[in-house]
Coordinates of C-alpha atoms and ligand atoms in Angstrom, one line a residue:
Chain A
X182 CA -23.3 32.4 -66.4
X183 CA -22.1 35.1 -64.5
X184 CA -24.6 34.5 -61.4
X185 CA -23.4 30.9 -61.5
X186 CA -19.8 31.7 -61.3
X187 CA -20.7 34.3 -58.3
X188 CA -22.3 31.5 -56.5
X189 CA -19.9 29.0 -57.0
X190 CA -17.5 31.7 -55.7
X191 CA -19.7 32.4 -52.6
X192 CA -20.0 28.7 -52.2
X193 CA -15.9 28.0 -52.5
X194 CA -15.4 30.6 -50.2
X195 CA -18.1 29.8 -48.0
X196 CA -16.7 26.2 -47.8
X197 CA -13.1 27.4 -46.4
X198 CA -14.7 29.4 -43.6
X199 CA -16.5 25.9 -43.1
X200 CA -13.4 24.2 -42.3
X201 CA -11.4 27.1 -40.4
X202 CA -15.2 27.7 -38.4
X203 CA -15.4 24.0 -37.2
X204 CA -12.6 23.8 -34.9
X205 CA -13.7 26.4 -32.7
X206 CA -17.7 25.3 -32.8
X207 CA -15.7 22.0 -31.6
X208 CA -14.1 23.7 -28.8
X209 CA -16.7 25.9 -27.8
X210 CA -19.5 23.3 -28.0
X211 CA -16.7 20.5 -25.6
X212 CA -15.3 23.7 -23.4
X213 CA -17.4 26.6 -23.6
X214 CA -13.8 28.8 -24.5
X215 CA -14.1 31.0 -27.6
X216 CA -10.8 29.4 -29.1
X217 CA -9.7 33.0 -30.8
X218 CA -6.2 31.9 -31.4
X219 CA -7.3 29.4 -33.8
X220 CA -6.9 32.0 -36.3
X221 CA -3.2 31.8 -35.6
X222 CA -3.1 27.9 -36.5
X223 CA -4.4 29.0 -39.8
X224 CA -2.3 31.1 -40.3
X225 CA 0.3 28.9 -39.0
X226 CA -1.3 25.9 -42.0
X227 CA -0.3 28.6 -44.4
X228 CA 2.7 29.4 -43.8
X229 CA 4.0 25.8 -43.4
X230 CA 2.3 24.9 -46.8
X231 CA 4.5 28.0 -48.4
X232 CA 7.8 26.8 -46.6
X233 CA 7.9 22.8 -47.2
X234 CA 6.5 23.4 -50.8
X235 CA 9.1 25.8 -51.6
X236 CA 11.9 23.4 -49.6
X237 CA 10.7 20.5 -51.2
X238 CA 9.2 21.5 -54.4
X239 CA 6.1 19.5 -53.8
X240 CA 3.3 21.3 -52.7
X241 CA 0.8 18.2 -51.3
X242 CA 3.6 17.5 -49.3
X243 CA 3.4 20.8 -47.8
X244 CA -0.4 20.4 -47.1
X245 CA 0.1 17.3 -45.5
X246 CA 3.0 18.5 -43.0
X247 CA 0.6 21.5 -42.7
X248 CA -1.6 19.7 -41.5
X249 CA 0.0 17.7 -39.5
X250 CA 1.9 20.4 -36.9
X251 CA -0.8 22.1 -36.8
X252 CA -2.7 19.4 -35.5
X253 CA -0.3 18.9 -32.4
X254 CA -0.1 22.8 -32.2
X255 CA -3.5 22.8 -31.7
X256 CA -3.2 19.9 -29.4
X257 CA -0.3 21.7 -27.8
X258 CA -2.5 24.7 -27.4
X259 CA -4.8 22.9 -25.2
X260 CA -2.4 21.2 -23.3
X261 CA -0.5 24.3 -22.5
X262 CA -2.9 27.5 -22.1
X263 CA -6.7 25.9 -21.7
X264 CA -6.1 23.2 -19.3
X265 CA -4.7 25.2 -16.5
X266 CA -7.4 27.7 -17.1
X267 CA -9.9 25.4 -17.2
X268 CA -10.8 25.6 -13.2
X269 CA -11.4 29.9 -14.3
X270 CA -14.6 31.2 -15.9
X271 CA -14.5 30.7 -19.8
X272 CA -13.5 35.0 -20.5
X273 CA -9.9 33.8 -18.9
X274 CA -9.2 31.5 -21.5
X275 CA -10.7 33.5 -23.8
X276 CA -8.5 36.6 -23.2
X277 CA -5.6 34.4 -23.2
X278 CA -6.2 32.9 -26.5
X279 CA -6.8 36.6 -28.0
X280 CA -3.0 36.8 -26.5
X281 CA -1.7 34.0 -27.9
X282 CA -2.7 35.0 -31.3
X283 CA -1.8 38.2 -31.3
X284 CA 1.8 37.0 -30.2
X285 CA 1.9 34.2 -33.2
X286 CA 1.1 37.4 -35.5
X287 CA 4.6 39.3 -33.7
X288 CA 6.3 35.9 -34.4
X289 CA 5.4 35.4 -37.8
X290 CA 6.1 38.6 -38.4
X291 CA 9.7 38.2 -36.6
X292 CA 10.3 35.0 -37.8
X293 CA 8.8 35.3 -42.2
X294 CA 9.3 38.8 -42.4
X295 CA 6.5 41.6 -42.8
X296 CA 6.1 41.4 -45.9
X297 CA 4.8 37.9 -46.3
X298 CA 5.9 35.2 -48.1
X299 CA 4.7 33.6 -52.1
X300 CA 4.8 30.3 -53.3
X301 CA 8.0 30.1 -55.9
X302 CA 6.4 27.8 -58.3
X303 CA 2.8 27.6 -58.1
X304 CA 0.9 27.6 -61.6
X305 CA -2.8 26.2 -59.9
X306 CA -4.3 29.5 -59.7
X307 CA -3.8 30.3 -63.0
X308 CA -4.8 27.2 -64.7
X309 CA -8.3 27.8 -65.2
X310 CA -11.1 25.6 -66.7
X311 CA -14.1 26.1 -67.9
X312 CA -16.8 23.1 -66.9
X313 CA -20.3 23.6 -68.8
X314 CA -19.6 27.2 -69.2
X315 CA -18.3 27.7 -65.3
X316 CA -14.9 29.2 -65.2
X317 CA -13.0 28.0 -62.0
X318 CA -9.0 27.5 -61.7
X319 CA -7.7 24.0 -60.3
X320 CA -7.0 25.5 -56.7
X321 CA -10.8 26.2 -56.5
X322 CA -11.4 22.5 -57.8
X323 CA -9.5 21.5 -55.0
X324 CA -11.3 23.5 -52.3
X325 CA -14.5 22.0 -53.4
X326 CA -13.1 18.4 -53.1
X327 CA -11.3 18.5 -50.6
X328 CA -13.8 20.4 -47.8
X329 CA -16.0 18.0 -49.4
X330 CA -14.4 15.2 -48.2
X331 CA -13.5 16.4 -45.1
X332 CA -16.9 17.4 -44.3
X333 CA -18.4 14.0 -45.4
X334 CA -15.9 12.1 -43.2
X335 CA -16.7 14.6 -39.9
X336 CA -19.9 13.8 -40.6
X337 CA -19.7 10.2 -41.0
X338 CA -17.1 10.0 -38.5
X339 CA -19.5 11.6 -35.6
X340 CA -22.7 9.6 -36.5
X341 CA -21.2 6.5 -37.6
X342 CA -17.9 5.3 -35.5
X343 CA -18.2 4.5 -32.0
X344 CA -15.5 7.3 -31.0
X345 CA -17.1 9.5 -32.8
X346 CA -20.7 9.2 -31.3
X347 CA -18.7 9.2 -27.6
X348 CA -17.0 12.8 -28.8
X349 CA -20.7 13.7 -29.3
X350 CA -22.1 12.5 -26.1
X351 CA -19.1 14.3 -24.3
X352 CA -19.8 17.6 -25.9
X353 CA -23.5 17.2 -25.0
X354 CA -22.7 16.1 -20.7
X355 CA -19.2 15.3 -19.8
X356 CA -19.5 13.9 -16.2
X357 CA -22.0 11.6 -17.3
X358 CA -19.8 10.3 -20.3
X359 CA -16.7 9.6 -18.0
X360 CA -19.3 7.2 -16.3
X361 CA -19.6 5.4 -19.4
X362 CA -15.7 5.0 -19.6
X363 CA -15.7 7.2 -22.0
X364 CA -12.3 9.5 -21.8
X365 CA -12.9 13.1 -21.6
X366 CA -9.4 14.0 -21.7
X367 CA -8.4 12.3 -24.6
X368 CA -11.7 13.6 -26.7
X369 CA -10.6 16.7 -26.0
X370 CA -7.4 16.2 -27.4
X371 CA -9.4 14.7 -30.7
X372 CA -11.3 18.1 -30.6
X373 CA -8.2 20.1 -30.9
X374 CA -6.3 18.0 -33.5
X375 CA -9.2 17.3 -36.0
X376 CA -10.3 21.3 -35.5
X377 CA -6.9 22.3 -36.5
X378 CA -6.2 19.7 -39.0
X379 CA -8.8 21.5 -40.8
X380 CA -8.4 25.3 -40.0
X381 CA -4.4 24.3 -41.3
X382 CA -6.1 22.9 -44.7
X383 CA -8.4 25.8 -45.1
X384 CA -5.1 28.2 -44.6
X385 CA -2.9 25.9 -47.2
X386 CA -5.9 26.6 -49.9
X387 CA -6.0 30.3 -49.2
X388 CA -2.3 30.4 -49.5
X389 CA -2.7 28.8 -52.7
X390 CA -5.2 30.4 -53.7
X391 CA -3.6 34.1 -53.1
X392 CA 0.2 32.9 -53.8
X393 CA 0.5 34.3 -50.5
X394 CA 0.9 34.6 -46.9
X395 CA 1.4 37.1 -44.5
X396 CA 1.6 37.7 -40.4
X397 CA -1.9 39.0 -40.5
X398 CA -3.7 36.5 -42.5
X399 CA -5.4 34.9 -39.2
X400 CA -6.8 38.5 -37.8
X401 CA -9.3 39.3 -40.2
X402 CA -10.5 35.3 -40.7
X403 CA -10.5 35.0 -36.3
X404 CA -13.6 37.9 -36.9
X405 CA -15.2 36.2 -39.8
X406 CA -15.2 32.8 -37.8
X407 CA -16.1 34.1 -34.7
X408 CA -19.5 36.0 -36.8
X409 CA -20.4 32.4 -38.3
X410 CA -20.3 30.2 -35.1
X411 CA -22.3 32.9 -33.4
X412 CA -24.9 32.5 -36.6
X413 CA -24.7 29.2 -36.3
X414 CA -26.0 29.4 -33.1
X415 CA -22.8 28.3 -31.1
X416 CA -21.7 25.0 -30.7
X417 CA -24.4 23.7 -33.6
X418 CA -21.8 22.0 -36.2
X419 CA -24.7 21.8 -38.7
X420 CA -25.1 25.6 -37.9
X421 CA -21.8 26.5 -38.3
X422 CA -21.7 24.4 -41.9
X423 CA -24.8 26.7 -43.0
X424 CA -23.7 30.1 -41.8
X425 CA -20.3 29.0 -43.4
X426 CA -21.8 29.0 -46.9
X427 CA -24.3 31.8 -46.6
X428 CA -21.5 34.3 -45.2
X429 CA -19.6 33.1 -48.7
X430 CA -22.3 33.4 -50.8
X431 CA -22.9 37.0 -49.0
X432 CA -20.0 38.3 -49.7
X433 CA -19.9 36.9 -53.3
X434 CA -23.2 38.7 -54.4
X435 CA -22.6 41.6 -51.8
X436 CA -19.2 42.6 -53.4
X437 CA -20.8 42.8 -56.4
X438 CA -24.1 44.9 -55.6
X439 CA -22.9 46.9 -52.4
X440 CA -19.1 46.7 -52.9
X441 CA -18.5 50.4 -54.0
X442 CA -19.7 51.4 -50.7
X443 CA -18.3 48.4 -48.5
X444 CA -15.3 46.6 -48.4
X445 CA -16.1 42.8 -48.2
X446 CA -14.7 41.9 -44.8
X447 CA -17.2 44.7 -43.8
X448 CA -20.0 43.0 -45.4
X449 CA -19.5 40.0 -43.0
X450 CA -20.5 42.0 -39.8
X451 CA -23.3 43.7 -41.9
X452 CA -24.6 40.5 -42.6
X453 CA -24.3 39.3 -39.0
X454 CA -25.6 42.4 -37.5
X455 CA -28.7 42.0 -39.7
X456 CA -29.5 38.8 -38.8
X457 CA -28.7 39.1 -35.0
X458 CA -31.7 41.7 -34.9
X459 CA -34.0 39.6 -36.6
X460 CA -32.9 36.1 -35.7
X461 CA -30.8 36.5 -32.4
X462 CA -31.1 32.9 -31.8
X463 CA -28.7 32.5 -34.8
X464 CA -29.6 31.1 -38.4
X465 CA -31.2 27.6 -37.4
X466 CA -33.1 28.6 -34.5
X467 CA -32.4 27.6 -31.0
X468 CA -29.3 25.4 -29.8
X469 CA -30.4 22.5 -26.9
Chain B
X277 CA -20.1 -6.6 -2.9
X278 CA -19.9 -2.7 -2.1
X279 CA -18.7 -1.2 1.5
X280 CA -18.9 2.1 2.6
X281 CA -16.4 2.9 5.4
X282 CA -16.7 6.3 7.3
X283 CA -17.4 7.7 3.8
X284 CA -17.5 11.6 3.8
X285 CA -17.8 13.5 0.7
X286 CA -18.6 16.9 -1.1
X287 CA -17.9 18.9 -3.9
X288 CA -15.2 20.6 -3.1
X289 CA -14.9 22.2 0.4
X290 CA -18.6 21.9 0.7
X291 CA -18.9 18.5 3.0
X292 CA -22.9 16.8 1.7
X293 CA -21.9 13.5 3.2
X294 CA -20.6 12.9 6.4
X295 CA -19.3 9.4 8.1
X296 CA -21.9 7.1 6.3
X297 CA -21.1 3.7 6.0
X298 CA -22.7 0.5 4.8
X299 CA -22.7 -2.9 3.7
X300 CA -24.3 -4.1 0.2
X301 CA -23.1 -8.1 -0.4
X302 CA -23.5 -9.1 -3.7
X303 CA -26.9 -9.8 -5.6
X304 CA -28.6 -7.9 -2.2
X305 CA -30.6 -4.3 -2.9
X306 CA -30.4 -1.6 -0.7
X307 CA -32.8 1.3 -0.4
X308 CA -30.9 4.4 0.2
X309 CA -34.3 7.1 1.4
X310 CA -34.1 10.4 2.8
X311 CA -35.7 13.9 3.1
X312 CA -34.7 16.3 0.0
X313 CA -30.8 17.6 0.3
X314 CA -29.9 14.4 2.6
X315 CA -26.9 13.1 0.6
X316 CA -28.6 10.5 -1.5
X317 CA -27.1 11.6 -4.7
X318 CA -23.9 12.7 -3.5
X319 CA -23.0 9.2 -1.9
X320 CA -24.6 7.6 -5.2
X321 CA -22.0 10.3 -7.1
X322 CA -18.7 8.8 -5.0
X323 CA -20.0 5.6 -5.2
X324 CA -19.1 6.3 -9.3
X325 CA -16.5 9.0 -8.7
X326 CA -17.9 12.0 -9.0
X327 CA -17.5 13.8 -5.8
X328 CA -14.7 15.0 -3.7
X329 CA -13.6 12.7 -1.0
X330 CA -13.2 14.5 2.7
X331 CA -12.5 10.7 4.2
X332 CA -13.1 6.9 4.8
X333 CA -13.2 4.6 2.2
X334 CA -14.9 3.1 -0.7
X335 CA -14.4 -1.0 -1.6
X336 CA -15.6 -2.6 -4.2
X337 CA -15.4 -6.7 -4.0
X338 CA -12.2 -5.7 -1.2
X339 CA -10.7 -3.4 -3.6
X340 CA -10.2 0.4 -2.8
X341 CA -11.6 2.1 -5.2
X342 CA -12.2 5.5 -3.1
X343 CA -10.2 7.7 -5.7
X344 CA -9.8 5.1 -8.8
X345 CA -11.2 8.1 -11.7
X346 CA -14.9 7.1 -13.2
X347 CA -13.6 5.7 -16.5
X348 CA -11.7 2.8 -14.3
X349 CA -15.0 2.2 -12.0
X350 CA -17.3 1.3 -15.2
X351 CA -14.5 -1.3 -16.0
X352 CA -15.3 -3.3 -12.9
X353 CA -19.2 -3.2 -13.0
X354 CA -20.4 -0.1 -11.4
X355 CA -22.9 1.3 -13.7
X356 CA -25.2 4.7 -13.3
X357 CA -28.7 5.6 -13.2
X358 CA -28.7 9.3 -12.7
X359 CA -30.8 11.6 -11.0
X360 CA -33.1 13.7 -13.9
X361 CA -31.6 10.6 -15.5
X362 CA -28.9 13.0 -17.8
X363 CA -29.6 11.5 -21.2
X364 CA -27.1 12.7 -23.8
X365 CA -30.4 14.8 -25.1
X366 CA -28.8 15.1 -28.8
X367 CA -28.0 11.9 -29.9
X368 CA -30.7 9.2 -30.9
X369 CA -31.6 6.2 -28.5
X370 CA -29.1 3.6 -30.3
X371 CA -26.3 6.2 -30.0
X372 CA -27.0 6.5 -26.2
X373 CA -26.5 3.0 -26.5
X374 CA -23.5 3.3 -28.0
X375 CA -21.9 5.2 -25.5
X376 CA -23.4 2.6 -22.8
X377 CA -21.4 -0.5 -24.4
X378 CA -18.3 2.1 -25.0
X379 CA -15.9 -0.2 -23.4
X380 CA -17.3 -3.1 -24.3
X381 CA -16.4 -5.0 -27.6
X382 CA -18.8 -4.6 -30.6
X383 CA -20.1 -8.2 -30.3
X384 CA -21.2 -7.9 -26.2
X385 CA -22.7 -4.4 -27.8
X386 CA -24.7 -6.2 -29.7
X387 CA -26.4 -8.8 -27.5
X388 CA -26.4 -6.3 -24.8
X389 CA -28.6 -3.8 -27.2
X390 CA -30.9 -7.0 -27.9
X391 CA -31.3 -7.5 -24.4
X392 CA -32.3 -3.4 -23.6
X393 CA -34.3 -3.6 -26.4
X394 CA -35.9 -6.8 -25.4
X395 CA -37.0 -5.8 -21.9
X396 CA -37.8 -2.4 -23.1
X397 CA -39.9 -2.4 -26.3
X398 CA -40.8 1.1 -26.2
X399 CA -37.0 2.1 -27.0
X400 CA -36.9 -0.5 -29.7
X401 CA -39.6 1.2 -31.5
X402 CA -37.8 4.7 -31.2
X403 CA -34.1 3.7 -32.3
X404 CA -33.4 7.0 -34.6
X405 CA -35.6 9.5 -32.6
X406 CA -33.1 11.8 -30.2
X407 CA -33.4 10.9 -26.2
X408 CA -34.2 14.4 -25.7
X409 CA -37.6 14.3 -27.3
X410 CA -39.1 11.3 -25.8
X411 CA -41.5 11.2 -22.6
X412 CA -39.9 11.1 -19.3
X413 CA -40.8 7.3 -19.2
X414 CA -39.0 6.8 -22.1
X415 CA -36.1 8.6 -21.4
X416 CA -36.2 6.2 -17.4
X417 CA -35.7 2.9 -19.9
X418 CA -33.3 4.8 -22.3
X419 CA -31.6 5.6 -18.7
X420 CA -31.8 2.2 -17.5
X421 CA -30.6 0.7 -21.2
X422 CA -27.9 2.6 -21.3
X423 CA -26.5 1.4 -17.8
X424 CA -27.3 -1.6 -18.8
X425 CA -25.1 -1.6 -21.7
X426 CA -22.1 -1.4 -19.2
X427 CA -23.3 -5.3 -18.2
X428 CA -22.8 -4.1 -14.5
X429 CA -22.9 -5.6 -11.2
X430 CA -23.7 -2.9 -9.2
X431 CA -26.5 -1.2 -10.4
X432 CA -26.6 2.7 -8.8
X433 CA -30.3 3.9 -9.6
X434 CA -31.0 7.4 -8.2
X435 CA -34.5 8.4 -8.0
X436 CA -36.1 6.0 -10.6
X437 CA -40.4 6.7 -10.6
X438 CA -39.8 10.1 -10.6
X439 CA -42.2 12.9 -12.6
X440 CA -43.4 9.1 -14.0
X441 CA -47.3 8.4 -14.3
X442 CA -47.7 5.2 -12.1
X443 CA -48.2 2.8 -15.3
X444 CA -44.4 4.2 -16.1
X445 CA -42.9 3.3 -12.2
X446 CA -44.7 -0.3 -12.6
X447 CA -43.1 -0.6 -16.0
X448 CA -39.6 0.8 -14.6
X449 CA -40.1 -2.0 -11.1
X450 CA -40.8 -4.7 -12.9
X451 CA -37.6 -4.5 -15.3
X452 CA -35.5 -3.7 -12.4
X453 CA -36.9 -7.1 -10.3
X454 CA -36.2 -8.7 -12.9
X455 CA -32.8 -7.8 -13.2
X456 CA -32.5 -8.6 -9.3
X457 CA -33.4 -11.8 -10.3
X458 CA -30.4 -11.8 -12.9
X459 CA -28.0 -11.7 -10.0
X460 CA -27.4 -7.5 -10.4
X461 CA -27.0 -6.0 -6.7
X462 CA -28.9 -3.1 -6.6
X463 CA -28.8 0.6 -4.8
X464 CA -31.9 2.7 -5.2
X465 CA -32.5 6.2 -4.1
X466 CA -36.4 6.5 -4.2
X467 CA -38.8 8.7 -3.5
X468 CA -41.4 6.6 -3.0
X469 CA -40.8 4.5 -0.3
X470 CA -43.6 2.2 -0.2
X471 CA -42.3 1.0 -3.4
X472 CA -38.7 1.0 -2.2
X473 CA -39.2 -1.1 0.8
X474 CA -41.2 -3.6 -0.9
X475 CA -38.5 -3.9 -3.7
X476 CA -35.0 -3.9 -1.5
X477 CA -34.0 -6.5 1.3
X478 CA -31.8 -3.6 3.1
X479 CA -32.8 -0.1 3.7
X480 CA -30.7 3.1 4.7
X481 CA -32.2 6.4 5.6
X482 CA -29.8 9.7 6.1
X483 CA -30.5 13.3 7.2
X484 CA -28.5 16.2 6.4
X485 CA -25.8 13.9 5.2
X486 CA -25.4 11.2 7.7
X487 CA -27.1 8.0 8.4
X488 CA -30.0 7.8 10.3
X489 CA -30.9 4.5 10.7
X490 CA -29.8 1.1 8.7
X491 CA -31.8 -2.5 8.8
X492 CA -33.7 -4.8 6.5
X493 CA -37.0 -3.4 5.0
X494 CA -38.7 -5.2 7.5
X495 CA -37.5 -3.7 10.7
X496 CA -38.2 -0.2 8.7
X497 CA -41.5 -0.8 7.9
X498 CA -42.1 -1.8 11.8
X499 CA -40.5 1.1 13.0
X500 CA -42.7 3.9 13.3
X501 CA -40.0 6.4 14.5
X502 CA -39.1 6.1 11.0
X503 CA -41.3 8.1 9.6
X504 CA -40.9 10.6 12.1
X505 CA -37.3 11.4 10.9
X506 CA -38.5 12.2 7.2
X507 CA -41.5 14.6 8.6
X508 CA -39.2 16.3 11.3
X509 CA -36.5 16.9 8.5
X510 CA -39.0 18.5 6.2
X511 CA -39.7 20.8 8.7
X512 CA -36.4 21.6 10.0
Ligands
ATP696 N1 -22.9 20.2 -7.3 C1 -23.0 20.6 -6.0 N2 -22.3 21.5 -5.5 C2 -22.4 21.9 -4.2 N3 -23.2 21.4 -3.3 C3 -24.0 20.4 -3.8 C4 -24.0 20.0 -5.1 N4 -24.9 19.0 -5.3 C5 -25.5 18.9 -4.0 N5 -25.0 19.7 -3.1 C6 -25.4 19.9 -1.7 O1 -25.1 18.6 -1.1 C7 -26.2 18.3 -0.2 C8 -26.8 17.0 -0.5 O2 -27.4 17.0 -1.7 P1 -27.9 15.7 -2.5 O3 -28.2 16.1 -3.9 O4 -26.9 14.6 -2.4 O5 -29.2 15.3 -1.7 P2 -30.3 14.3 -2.1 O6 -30.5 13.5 -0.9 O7 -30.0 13.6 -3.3 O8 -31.6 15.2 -2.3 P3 -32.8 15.1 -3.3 O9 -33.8 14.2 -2.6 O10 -33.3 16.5 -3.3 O11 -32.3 14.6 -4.6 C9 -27.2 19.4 -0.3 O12 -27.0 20.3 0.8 C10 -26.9 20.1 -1.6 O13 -27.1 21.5 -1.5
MG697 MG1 -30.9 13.5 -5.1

């Protein structure tokens, strides 16, 4: 059973990078802007999750206000840095969004303190089951649902609602969408909020997971992001979804065979180095 | 219908259009013909709201409509044919549709969809398959469907036969006389103007973005200077 818990492992992990790697497939794919600081609204997701849970004592409650700031950060974000800098070539948004998350790092730093903050009651990561022979604690249950669902409801949100096949038809010609009445502005502010809704839930989860969260949770996830929408071939979401899982499931085996000799955030670039030489169209082939 | 007044546009400092105006009244069709880099596309582009305006004006049924944004000029009826026809190249034929009948409510989606897919079979037949990997006739009716989604009144068609095999442009004619017949007022940008003049009442040539001469079809096809201005631009 021990290959099956590894590749559940992969998989759980796998599915978190999902959710924090879809917000800036979204943003690149609608704006061509690598959205770096969306590491920062992670981040951000975790650290609310920590503070309302531990002011409230309930920690869904703290998901769900999570959730919901970051959303209109991310939102805000847009508003405030990318818009102006829309009219410049993509690098000057890009460079500013490296800025802005560098400076959310100083300020969670200034604000939390350096050395992080833990949940004070938070018995999910202990609690551990064991389902037909898989052990797995009730934070990883959760992951696994809840990316699930969230997944299954882009999805069907995208294909099967008439807002969603418009935020679809924007992302693939935006001039010729407005002529269909459809509003480019405001599916750019869906891009931002559903994309940040999710990076804040992936950042909850971790926090959960870890019973912790510090200034620099964002930096080493902005990398690990950035290496899977590349994989994915850039802008594909179904690209992003596959080089989500096989970066988790990399990691999960590599630790285990190669980990004496690499760390596994290093195993990440290993793995995207590799298949950059032999596949530099990304994972699944070439993007329209 | 539409009115072009002293219209010049561009995209941004760059002026492609320069003093052009004309008259289109309701349920007429103009030809709008010209040498390559005349200005056909741009004026169709301000027409919807897609260019930057340098001066004049732009009505629509007496209403200025000159810097009203895109979104706002669908609402009234002005609908788009584009030039390479600009399919959204990812999503299936019904979901180009979709985007069509955007601002329309799902019942008028509905009949409108029967109606595309009734004068087009073709696209009926190739619902799920993605725009972008259909023939270039296909794609013209997927083009033409989706405008027609909007239920317009004004009916902007830029280049419509061409890279077509001529079985394709018949095809493409006949669905557009018979939406002339429907009462839609139409403005086509054509290469082929043998098949332009024969379709529209009203004809307007332009040369490196003004206009070079304005009448009915018939006074164009008697004019033989006509012909002249196309040859002399090409060789400018
Ligand atoms: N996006 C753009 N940015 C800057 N200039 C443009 C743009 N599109 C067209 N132009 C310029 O505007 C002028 C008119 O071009 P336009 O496309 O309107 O001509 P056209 O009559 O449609 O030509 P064609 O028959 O080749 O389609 C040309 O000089 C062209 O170079
Ligand atoms: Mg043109």
């Amino acid at each position: 059973m021990y290959y099956v818990d590894l590749f559940l492992n992969g998989l759980i992990f796998g599915s978190m990078y999902a959710l924090m790697a879809i917000g800036l497939t979204l943003v690149y794919g609608l704006l061509r802007i690598l959205h770096i600081s969306h590491a920062a609204v992670y981040a951000l997701g975790a650290f609310i999750t920590v503070i309302v849970a531990n002011a409230t004592g309930s920690i869904a409650l703290g998901m769900l206000v999570a959730v919901v700031v970051s959303a209109i950060f991310g939102m805000g974000v847009y508003r405030v840095l990318y818009q102006p800098m829309l009219r410049y070539p993509p690098y000057v948004a890009m460079i500013a969004s490296i800025g802005l998350l560098i400076f959310m790092e100083d300020a969670f730093r200034i604000i939390f303190g350096e050395q992080g903050l833990t949940f004070t009651r938070n018995p999910y990561p202990t609690q551990i089951h064991n389902l037909f022979g898989i052990t797995i604690n009730t934070v990883q249950i959760a992951m696994i649902v809840l990316s699930t669902i969230c997944l299954v409801a882009l999805a069907l949100f995208t294909t099967r609602t008439r807002m969603g096949i418009a935020w679809r038809a924007t992302v693939s010609n935006p001039t010729i969408a407005t002529s269909f009445g459809v509003d480019a502005i405001k599916v750019r502010y869906l891009n931002f909020m559903i994309g940040s809704a999710l990076a804040a839930l992936a950042g909850g989860l971790i926090a959960l997971l870890n019973n912790f969260v510090e200034p620099t949770m964002g930096f080493v996830v902005s990398y690990k992001a950035l290496a899977i929408i590349v994989l994915g071939g850039l802008g594909s979401m179904r690209g992003t979804l596959i080089a989500a899982l096989a970066l988790g499931l990399v990691e999960s085996f590599g630790t285990i065979w190669v980990g004496s000799y690499l760390d596994r955030d290093a195993l990440a670039f290993l793995f995207l180095i590799i298949v950059l030489m032999v596949r530099p169209q990304g994972l699944t082939g070439a993007h329209a | 219908m539409l009115r072009l007044e002293n219209l010049s546009c561009g995209y941004g400092p760059v002026v492609a259009v320069e003093d052009v105006s004309f008259d289109l009244p309701e349920r007429s069709s103009l030809a709008l013909l010209g040498p390559n880099g005349a200005g056909k596309t741009s004026t169709i582009m301000a027409i919807m709201g897609h260019t930057t305006i340098h001066g004049g004006r732009i009505l629509f049924n007496d209403q200025d409509i000159t810097r009203l944004p895109p979104v706002k000029r669908v609402d009234l009826g002005i609908a788009l044919v584009p030039e390479g026809r600009r399919l959204f190249t990812d999503l299936t034929v019904e979901e180009n549709l979709t985007v069509g009948g955007y601002r329309l409510s799902v019942q008028r989606d509905k009949i409108n969809r029967q109606r595309v897919y009734d004068l087009f079979p073709r696209l009926s037949d190739r619902r799920k398959q993605t725009a972008g990997s259909m023939s270039g006739g296909e794609q013209q009716m997927l083009a033409m469907g989706r405008a027609l989604m909007t239920e317009p009144k004004l009916l902007l068609i830029d280049e419509l036969s061409l890279g077509l095999m001529p079985k394709m442009v018949d095809l493409c004619f006949d669905a557009l006389a018979a939406l002339k017949q429907d009462g839609v007022t139409i403005l086509l940008v054509e290469q082929n103007t043998t098949r332009a003049l024969d379709f529209a009442e009203n004809v307007c040539v332009m040369t490196s973005g003004s206009l070079a001469f304005s009448g009915t079809s018939k006074q164009a096809k008697a004019d033989e200077n006509l012909f002249d201005v196309f040859i002399s631009a090409a060789h400018e």
